[in-house]
């Protein structure tokens, strides 16, 4: 599967809840960072969002599975691929691995729309972004 390593980190004790494992919000924060990382690789950088085309992906649906607990000190690796490309949307698959032993801790698919940051409405995905996205397209779903 073509995937990009879109995020790496170590679970900090402050990322954990009173149950002693990484809080749900941190899983989604890692995946949000992953979307911005792959988006930047597709040509929609933070600077481009601020002063350029003023476009960004925005999550409209998430389907998620928690597979293994993560605790303080666990090293993490997020791999992101693309499972669908539409005219105004893209679906990203994120797999969060515990880096020691490659255990999948979390999997999610984010359906995202291309959002115009000026009109706050869905916009067509630019051709150059679509072309670059094909590098991470996983056609084996």
XYZ file of N, CA, C and O in Angstrom:
564
model
N 0.847 -1.180 0.000
C 0.000 0.000 0.000
C 0.886 1.234 0.000
O 1.763 1.366 0.832
N 0.650 2.155 -0.935
C 1.434 3.389 -0.912
C 0.994 4.246 0.274
O -0.177 4.576 0.399
N 1.905 4.537 1.143
C 1.575 5.356 2.314
C 2.724 6.308 2.592
O 3.874 6.031 2.263
N 2.386 7.405 3.200
C 3.364 8.409 3.605
C 3.441 8.399 5.121
O 2.403 8.346 5.796
N 4.639 8.418 5.665
C 4.771 8.626 7.115
C 4.482 10.100 7.342
O 5.244 10.968 6.927
N 3.337 10.364 7.942
C 2.846 11.736 8.042
C 2.957 12.339 9.441
O 2.672 13.520 9.630
N 3.382 11.525 10.421
C 3.484 12.028 11.797
C 4.291 11.025 12.611
O 4.130 9.815 12.435
N 5.156 11.534 13.459
C 5.894 10.711 14.436
C 5.871 11.454 15.766
O 5.941 12.675 15.816
N 5.792 10.675 16.830
C 5.793 11.292 18.155
C 6.035 10.223 19.207
O 6.153 9.041 18.890
N 6.090 10.657 20.439
C 6.140 9.775 21.598
C 5.008 10.211 22.511
O 4.776 11.404 22.712
N 4.274 9.254 23.034
C 3.157 9.570 23.930
C 3.710 10.205 25.201
O 4.517 9.600 25.914
N 3.293 11.422 25.446
C 3.694 12.155 26.645
C 2.725 11.807 27.779
O 1.543 11.546 27.516
N 3.185 11.805 29.011
C 2.250 11.536 30.119
C 1.028 12.466 30.107
O -0.067 12.047 30.494
N 1.197 13.697 29.611
C 0.055 14.617 29.552
C -0.937 14.244 28.452
O -2.044 14.784 28.418
N -0.567 13.322 27.546
C -1.473 12.829 26.506
C -2.412 11.750 27.039
O -3.334 11.330 26.339
N -2.152 11.289 28.270
C -2.907 10.160 28.835
C -4.034 10.654 29.737
O -3.928 11.696 30.377
N -5.100 9.868 29.782
C -6.231 10.204 30.635
C -6.130 9.462 31.971
O -5.138 8.781 32.240
N -7.143 9.570 32.806
C -7.078 8.959 34.135
C -7.114 7.434 34.083
O -6.857 6.768 35.075
N -7.401 6.849 32.919
C -7.345 5.394 32.762
C -5.919 4.909 32.493
O -5.666 3.705 32.472
N -5.020 5.866 32.265
C -3.615 5.519 32.062
C -3.213 5.264 30.621
O -2.086 4.857 30.363
N -4.126 5.512 29.671
C -3.744 5.345 28.269
C -3.991 6.646 27.504
O -4.632 7.568 28.003
N -3.443 6.708 26.289
C -3.557 7.925 25.493
C -5.026 8.271 25.276
O -5.835 7.412 24.918
N -5.355 9.522 25.493
C -6.716 10.012 25.377
C -7.156 10.030 23.916
O -6.367 10.286 23.020
N -8.422 9.759 23.689
C -8.998 9.708 22.344
C -8.670 10.960 21.530
O -8.361 10.883 20.340
N -8.713 12.106 22.159
C -8.461 13.352 21.428
C -7.071 13.382 20.799
O -6.878 13.971 19.737
N -6.098 12.728 21.419
C -4.729 12.705 20.885
C -4.635 11.853 19.621
O -3.837 12.132 18.737
N -5.423 10.786 19.521
C -5.447 9.982 18.297
C -5.881 10.862 17.121
O -5.263 10.848 16.062
N -6.966 11.598 17.329
C -7.484 12.430 16.252
C -6.572 13.620 15.974
O -6.462 14.053 14.820
N -5.893 14.139 16.975
C -4.936 15.220 16.751
C -3.790 14.746 15.859
O -3.352 15.467 14.952
N -3.296 13.522 16.095
C -2.230 12.966 15.256
C -2.706 12.841 13.817
O -1.979 13.189 12.870
N -3.932 12.365 13.624
C -4.459 12.199 12.268
C -4.712 13.542 11.596
O -4.494 13.690 10.386
N -5.125 14.535 12.351
C -5.288 15.880 11.808
C -3.945 16.405 11.311
O -3.849 16.970 10.214
N -2.896 16.203 12.115
C -1.551 16.599 11.680
C -1.154 15.839 10.419
O -0.504 16.391 9.527
N -1.547 14.570 10.335
C -1.254 13.767 9.161
C -1.894 14.318 7.896
O -1.279 14.327 6.830
N -3.138 14.790 8.004
C -3.809 15.393 6.847
C -3.035 16.631 6.393
O -2.784 16.807 5.200
N -2.641 17.480 7.336
C -1.906 18.687 6.958
C -0.553 18.350 6.345
O -0.094 19.017 5.423
N 0.094 17.285 6.817
C 1.393 16.889 6.258
C 1.251 16.412 4.819
O 2.004 16.846 3.937
N 0.291 15.530 4.557
C 0.133 15.020 3.194
C -0.421 16.115 2.278
O -0.051 16.210 1.108
N -1.273 16.972 2.819
C -1.796 18.100 2.049
C -0.650 18.998 1.588
O -0.611 19.429 0.442
N 0.291 19.242 2.475
C 1.456 20.058 2.124
C 2.273 19.394 1.016
O 2.732 20.067 0.091
N 2.425 18.069 1.094
C 3.153 17.341 0.052
C 2.430 17.409 -1.290
O 3.047 17.273 -2.341
N 1.110 17.619 -1.249
C 0.328 17.734 -2.480
C 0.334 19.160 -3.024
O -0.279 19.426 -4.053
N 0.997 20.080 -2.321
C 1.103 21.446 -2.821
C 0.223 22.460 -2.134
O 0.163 23.613 -2.554
N -0.459 22.062 -1.079
C -1.277 23.004 -0.312
C -0.612 23.234 1.039
O -0.998 22.667 2.050
N 0.411 24.067 1.037
C 1.194 24.333 2.244
C 0.469 25.324 3.155
O -0.509 25.958 2.744
N 0.970 25.465 4.363
C 0.385 26.435 5.302
C 0.438 27.844 4.712
O -0.537 28.600 4.817
N 1.535 28.177 4.084
C 1.648 29.503 3.470
C 0.642 29.658 2.332
O 0.021 30.712 2.177
N 0.459 28.600 1.559
C -0.519 28.622 0.472
C -1.931 28.811 1.031
O -2.744 29.519 0.449
N -2.209 28.196 2.187
C -3.526 28.353 2.806
C -3.734 29.785 3.284
O -4.829 30.325 3.196
N -2.657 30.387 3.796
C -2.773 31.750 4.348
C -2.884 32.816 3.265
O -3.688 33.740 3.383
N -2.018 32.712 2.240
C -1.931 33.813 1.287
C -2.035 33.384 -0.177
O -2.076 34.226 -1.049
N -2.084 32.095 -0.445
C -2.125 31.610 -1.819
C -3.539 31.286 -2.256
O -4.431 32.135 -2.233
N -3.748 30.037 -2.575
C -5.050 29.602 -3.106
C -6.167 29.623 -2.066
O -7.336 29.569 -2.422
N -5.806 29.643 -0.788
C -6.790 29.694 0.300
C -7.726 28.494 0.265
O -8.940 28.615 0.372
N -7.103 27.299 0.114
C -7.821 26.038 0.109
C -7.222 25.113 1.145
O -6.014 25.144 1.391
N -8.061 24.253 1.726
C -7.583 23.251 2.664
C -8.609 22.130 2.744
O -9.795 22.342 2.488
N -8.151 20.932 3.107
C -9.079 19.840 3.347
C -9.715 20.004 4.721
O -9.052 20.406 5.678
N -11.005 19.676 4.817
C -11.732 19.713 6.087
C -12.459 18.375 6.252
O -13.144 17.922 5.329
N -12.323 17.763 7.416
C -12.952 16.468 7.687
C -14.467 16.644 7.799
O -14.943 17.512 8.525
N -15.209 15.781 7.079
C -16.668 15.787 7.173
C -17.213 14.463 7.713
O -18.368 14.387 8.119
N -16.382 13.407 7.722
C -16.799 12.115 8.255
C -15.565 11.342 8.672
O -14.528 11.425 8.014
N -15.682 10.597 9.775
C -14.583 9.747 10.245
C -15.155 8.395 10.673
O -16.170 8.351 11.375
N -14.500 7.335 10.232
C -14.825 5.974 10.653
C -13.558 5.424 11.300
O -12.520 5.367 10.635
N -13.636 5.014 12.562
C -12.426 4.703 13.322
C -12.529 3.393 14.087
O -13.613 3.003 14.520
N -11.365 2.762 14.265
C -11.240 1.560 15.083
C -10.020 1.696 15.987
O -8.912 1.943 15.500
N -10.248 1.514 17.294
C -9.157 1.497 18.262
C -8.733 0.044 18.417
O -9.539 -0.804 18.780
N -7.462 -0.253 18.148
C -6.987 -1.639 18.105
C -6.118 -2.023 19.307
O -6.098 -3.178 19.702
N -5.342 -1.082 19.843
C -4.438 -1.383 20.967
C -4.233 -0.114 21.785
O -4.219 0.982 21.243
N -4.070 -0.293 23.078
C -3.825 0.857 23.946
C -2.431 1.416 23.718
O -1.493 0.685 23.394
N -2.320 2.713 23.917
C -1.027 3.395 23.889
C -0.813 4.041 25.242
O -1.750 4.586 25.835
N 0.425 3.979 25.725
C 0.761 4.510 27.048
C 1.917 5.483 26.949
O 2.644 5.517 25.944
N 2.115 6.242 28.011
C 3.231 7.199 28.058
C 4.530 6.484 27.719
O 4.796 5.381 28.191
N 5.304 7.116 26.855
C 6.588 6.566 26.434
C 6.536 5.776 25.141
O 7.581 5.527 24.532
N 5.345 5.365 24.687
C 5.246 4.627 23.424
C 5.598 5.550 22.253
O 5.075 6.663 22.144
N 6.483 5.078 21.380
C 6.799 5.798 20.147
C 5.724 5.475 19.116
O 5.284 4.330 18.995
N 5.300 6.499 18.375
C 4.215 6.374 17.411
C 4.676 6.727 16.008
O 5.540 7.583 15.822
N 4.023 6.091 15.039
C 4.240 6.427 13.633
C 2.879 6.402 12.952
O 2.138 5.416 13.062
N 2.524 7.473 12.271
C 1.271 7.538 11.527
C 1.579 7.408 10.044
O 2.436 8.128 9.521
N 0.903 6.469 9.387
C 1.019 6.316 7.949
C -0.305 6.705 7.323
O -1.363 6.277 7.778
N -0.228 7.525 6.278
C -1.413 8.047 5.620
C -1.390 7.674 4.147
O -0.357 7.802 3.491
N -2.519 7.196 3.665
C -2.693 6.937 2.240
C -4.047 7.504 1.827
O -4.831 7.951 2.664
N -4.306 7.480 0.544
C -5.558 8.003 -0.006
C -6.333 6.830 -0.583
O -5.775 6.026 -1.328
N -7.608 6.726 -0.232
C -8.416 5.610 -0.726
C -9.449 6.035 -1.762
O -9.984 5.174 -2.462
N -9.726 7.319 -1.867
C -10.676 7.788 -2.879
C -10.408 9.254 -3.188
O -10.067 10.033 -2.293
N -10.578 9.595 -4.466
C -10.435 10.982 -4.910
C -11.671 11.332 -5.720
O -11.970 10.686 -6.720
N -12.400 12.339 -5.265
C -13.570 12.827 -5.988
C -13.278 14.188 -6.584
O -12.141 14.664 -6.560
N -14.292 14.846 -7.078
C -14.080 16.170 -7.663
C -13.864 17.233 -6.580
O -13.083 18.169 -6.770
N -14.525 17.057 -5.425
C -14.414 18.028 -4.334
C -14.027 17.377 -3.015
O -13.993 18.044 -1.987
N -13.751 16.075 -3.025
C -13.437 15.386 -1.772
C -12.334 14.356 -1.970
O -12.047 13.933 -3.094
N -11.730 13.978 -0.859
C -10.703 12.952 -0.834
C -10.883 12.184 0.463
O -11.245 12.768 1.491
N -10.652 10.867 0.413
C -10.737 10.053 1.618
C -9.349 9.557 1.965
O -8.673 8.948 1.127
N -8.921 9.854 3.190
C -7.598 9.496 3.693
C -7.708 8.332 4.665
O -8.598 8.327 5.513
N -6.816 7.370 4.566
C -6.716 6.292 5.553
C -5.490 6.580 6.412
O -4.387 6.785 5.898
N -5.701 6.590 7.712
C -4.612 6.777 8.672
C -4.460 5.497 9.485
O -5.449 4.970 9.984
N -3.239 5.049 9.632
C -2.935 3.922 10.514
C -1.861 4.391 11.482
O -0.778 4.792 11.071
N -2.214 4.350 12.766
C -1.295 4.763 13.823
C -0.664 3.514 14.420
O -1.371 2.646 14.945
N 0.652 3.418 14.300
C 1.404 2.250 14.752
C 2.161 2.552 16.027
O 2.696 3.660 16.192
N 2.232 1.580 16.920
C 3.211 1.610 18.005
C 4.510 1.209 17.321
O 4.623 0.135 16.742
N 5.499 2.063 17.336
C 6.699 1.891 16.516
C 7.504 0.640 16.867
O 8.138 0.057 16.000
N 7.472 0.204 18.119
C 8.208 -1.020 18.472
C 7.336 -2.231 18.141
O 6.356 -2.502 18.786
N 7.668 -2.923 17.089
C 6.920 -4.110 16.702
C 5.820 -3.864 15.689
O 5.165 -4.795 15.264
N 5.619 -2.647 15.303
C 4.635 -2.306 14.269
C 3.204 -2.725 14.588
O 2.442 -3.108 13.702
N 2.793 -2.649 15.840
C 1.415 -2.928 16.221
C 0.521 -1.769 15.783
O 0.807 -0.610 16.093
N -0.566 -2.086 15.068
C -1.529 -1.037 14.702
C -2.374 -0.738 15.933
O -3.065 -1.614 16.459
N -2.304 0.494 16.397
C -3.061 0.908 17.573
C -4.396 1.537 17.200
O -5.365 1.450 17.962
N -4.452 2.153 16.007
C -5.635 2.918 15.624
C -5.683 3.022 14.113
O -4.654 3.214 13.471
N -6.883 2.869 13.566
C -7.104 3.065 12.138
C -8.326 3.950 11.962
O -9.314 3.797 12.688
N -8.254 4.847 10.999
C -9.407 5.690 10.715
C -9.386 6.099 9.258
O -8.321 6.160 8.639
N -10.556 6.361 8.725
C -10.679 6.968 7.412
C -11.380 8.293 7.594
O -12.419 8.373 8.250
N -10.755 9.336 7.047
C -11.313 10.681 7.080
C -11.788 11.025 5.674
O -10.980 11.060 4.745
N -13.082 11.267 5.510
C -13.553 11.853 4.263
C -13.451 13.356 4.447
O -13.986 13.905 5.417
N -12.744 13.987 3.521
C -12.501 15.426 3.619
C -12.988 16.125 2.361
O -12.848 15.594 1.258
N -13.545 17.303 2.521
C -13.878 18.139 1.368
C -12.790 19.181 1.199
O -12.127 19.579 2.168
N -12.606 19.585 -0.048
C -11.710 20.701 -0.337
C -12.504 21.956 -0.013
O -13.539 22.225 -0.624
N -12.038 22.672 0.993
C -12.760 23.833 1.509
C -12.113 25.118 1.033
O -10.895 25.309 1.204
N -12.915 25.997 0.446
C -12.449 27.348 0.151
C -12.433 28.101 1.471
O -13.476 28.225 2.133
N -11.281 28.594 1.860
C -11.167 29.311 3.134
C -11.765 30.713 3.048
O -11.928 31.370 4.074
N -12.099 31.153 1.841
C -12.744 32.451 1.681
C -14.260 32.330 1.717
O -14.924 33.080 2.420
N -14.818 31.365 0.978
C -16.280 31.234 0.913
C -16.829 30.263 1.949
O -18.027 30.255 2.205
N -15.931 29.414 2.541
C -16.310 28.372 3.495
C -17.264 27.363 2.847
O -18.115 26.781 3.490
N -17.088 27.133 1.562
C -17.869 26.164 0.793
C -16.924 25.173 0.125
O -15.736 25.461 -0.073
N -17.461 24.016 -0.256
C -16.668 23.021 -0.978
C -16.229 23.594 -2.321
O -16.976 24.329 -2.974
N -14.997 23.241 -2.701
C -14.422 23.702 -3.964
C -13.845 22.500 -4.704
O -13.579 21.458 -4.107
N -13.655 22.658 -6.003
C -13.014 21.600 -6.775
C -11.563 21.440 -6.347
O -10.886 22.438 -6.058
N -11.104 20.195 -6.312
C -9.693 19.929 -6.010
C -8.881 20.356 -7.226
O -9.165 19.923 -8.345
N -7.869 21.215 -7.042
C -7.052 21.642 -8.187
C -6.368 20.450 -8.862
O -6.000 19.470 -8.203
N -6.219 20.543 -10.175
C -5.642 19.446 -10.954
C -4.256 19.042 -10.468
O -3.949 17.851 -10.412
N -3.406 20.021 -10.103
C -2.050 19.675 -9.657
C -2.077 18.915 -8.332
O -1.272 18.018 -8.108
N -3.022 19.243 -7.460
C -3.170 18.553 -6.175
C -3.663 17.128 -6.428
O -3.131 16.166 -5.857
N -4.643 16.990 -7.307
C -5.182 15.675 -7.665
C -4.086 14.792 -8.258
O -3.943 13.626 -7.898
N -3.279 15.350 -9.150
C -2.198 14.587 -9.780
C -1.182 14.107 -8.756
O -0.764 12.954 -8.760
N -0.799 14.975 -7.830
C 0.167 14.601 -6.791
C -0.439 13.568 -5.833
O 0.258 12.669 -5.361
N -1.738 13.660 -5.569
C -2.414 12.733 -4.647
C -2.349 11.298 -5.157
O -2.367 10.360 -4.349
N -2.255 11.112 -6.446
C -2.214 9.768 -7.022
C -1.032 8.961 -6.509
O -1.081 7.737 -6.486
N 0.031 9.636 -6.040
C 1.204 8.940 -5.477
C 0.847 8.133 -4.241
O 1.508 7.149 -3.938
N -0.194 8.551 -3.509
C -0.575 7.889 -2.266
C -1.901 7.146 -2.383
O -2.457 6.711 -1.377
N -2.393 7.002 -3.618
C -3.669 6.317 -3.812
C -3.504 4.824 -3.604
O -2.685 4.174 -4.245
N -4.312 4.307 -2.692
C -4.324 2.869 -2.403
C -5.512 2.276 -3.140
O -6.647 2.457 -2.728
N -5.246 1.579 -4.223
C -6.318 1.026 -5.043
C -6.734 -0.361 -4.608
O -7.536 -1.009 -5.244
N -6.194 -0.856 -3.498
C -6.494 -2.203 -2.990
C -7.374 -2.134 -1.751
O -6.999 -2.567 -0.694
N -8.542 -1.579 -1.895
C -9.438 -1.447 -0.732
C -10.403 -2.583 -0.643
O -10.873 -3.176 -1.501
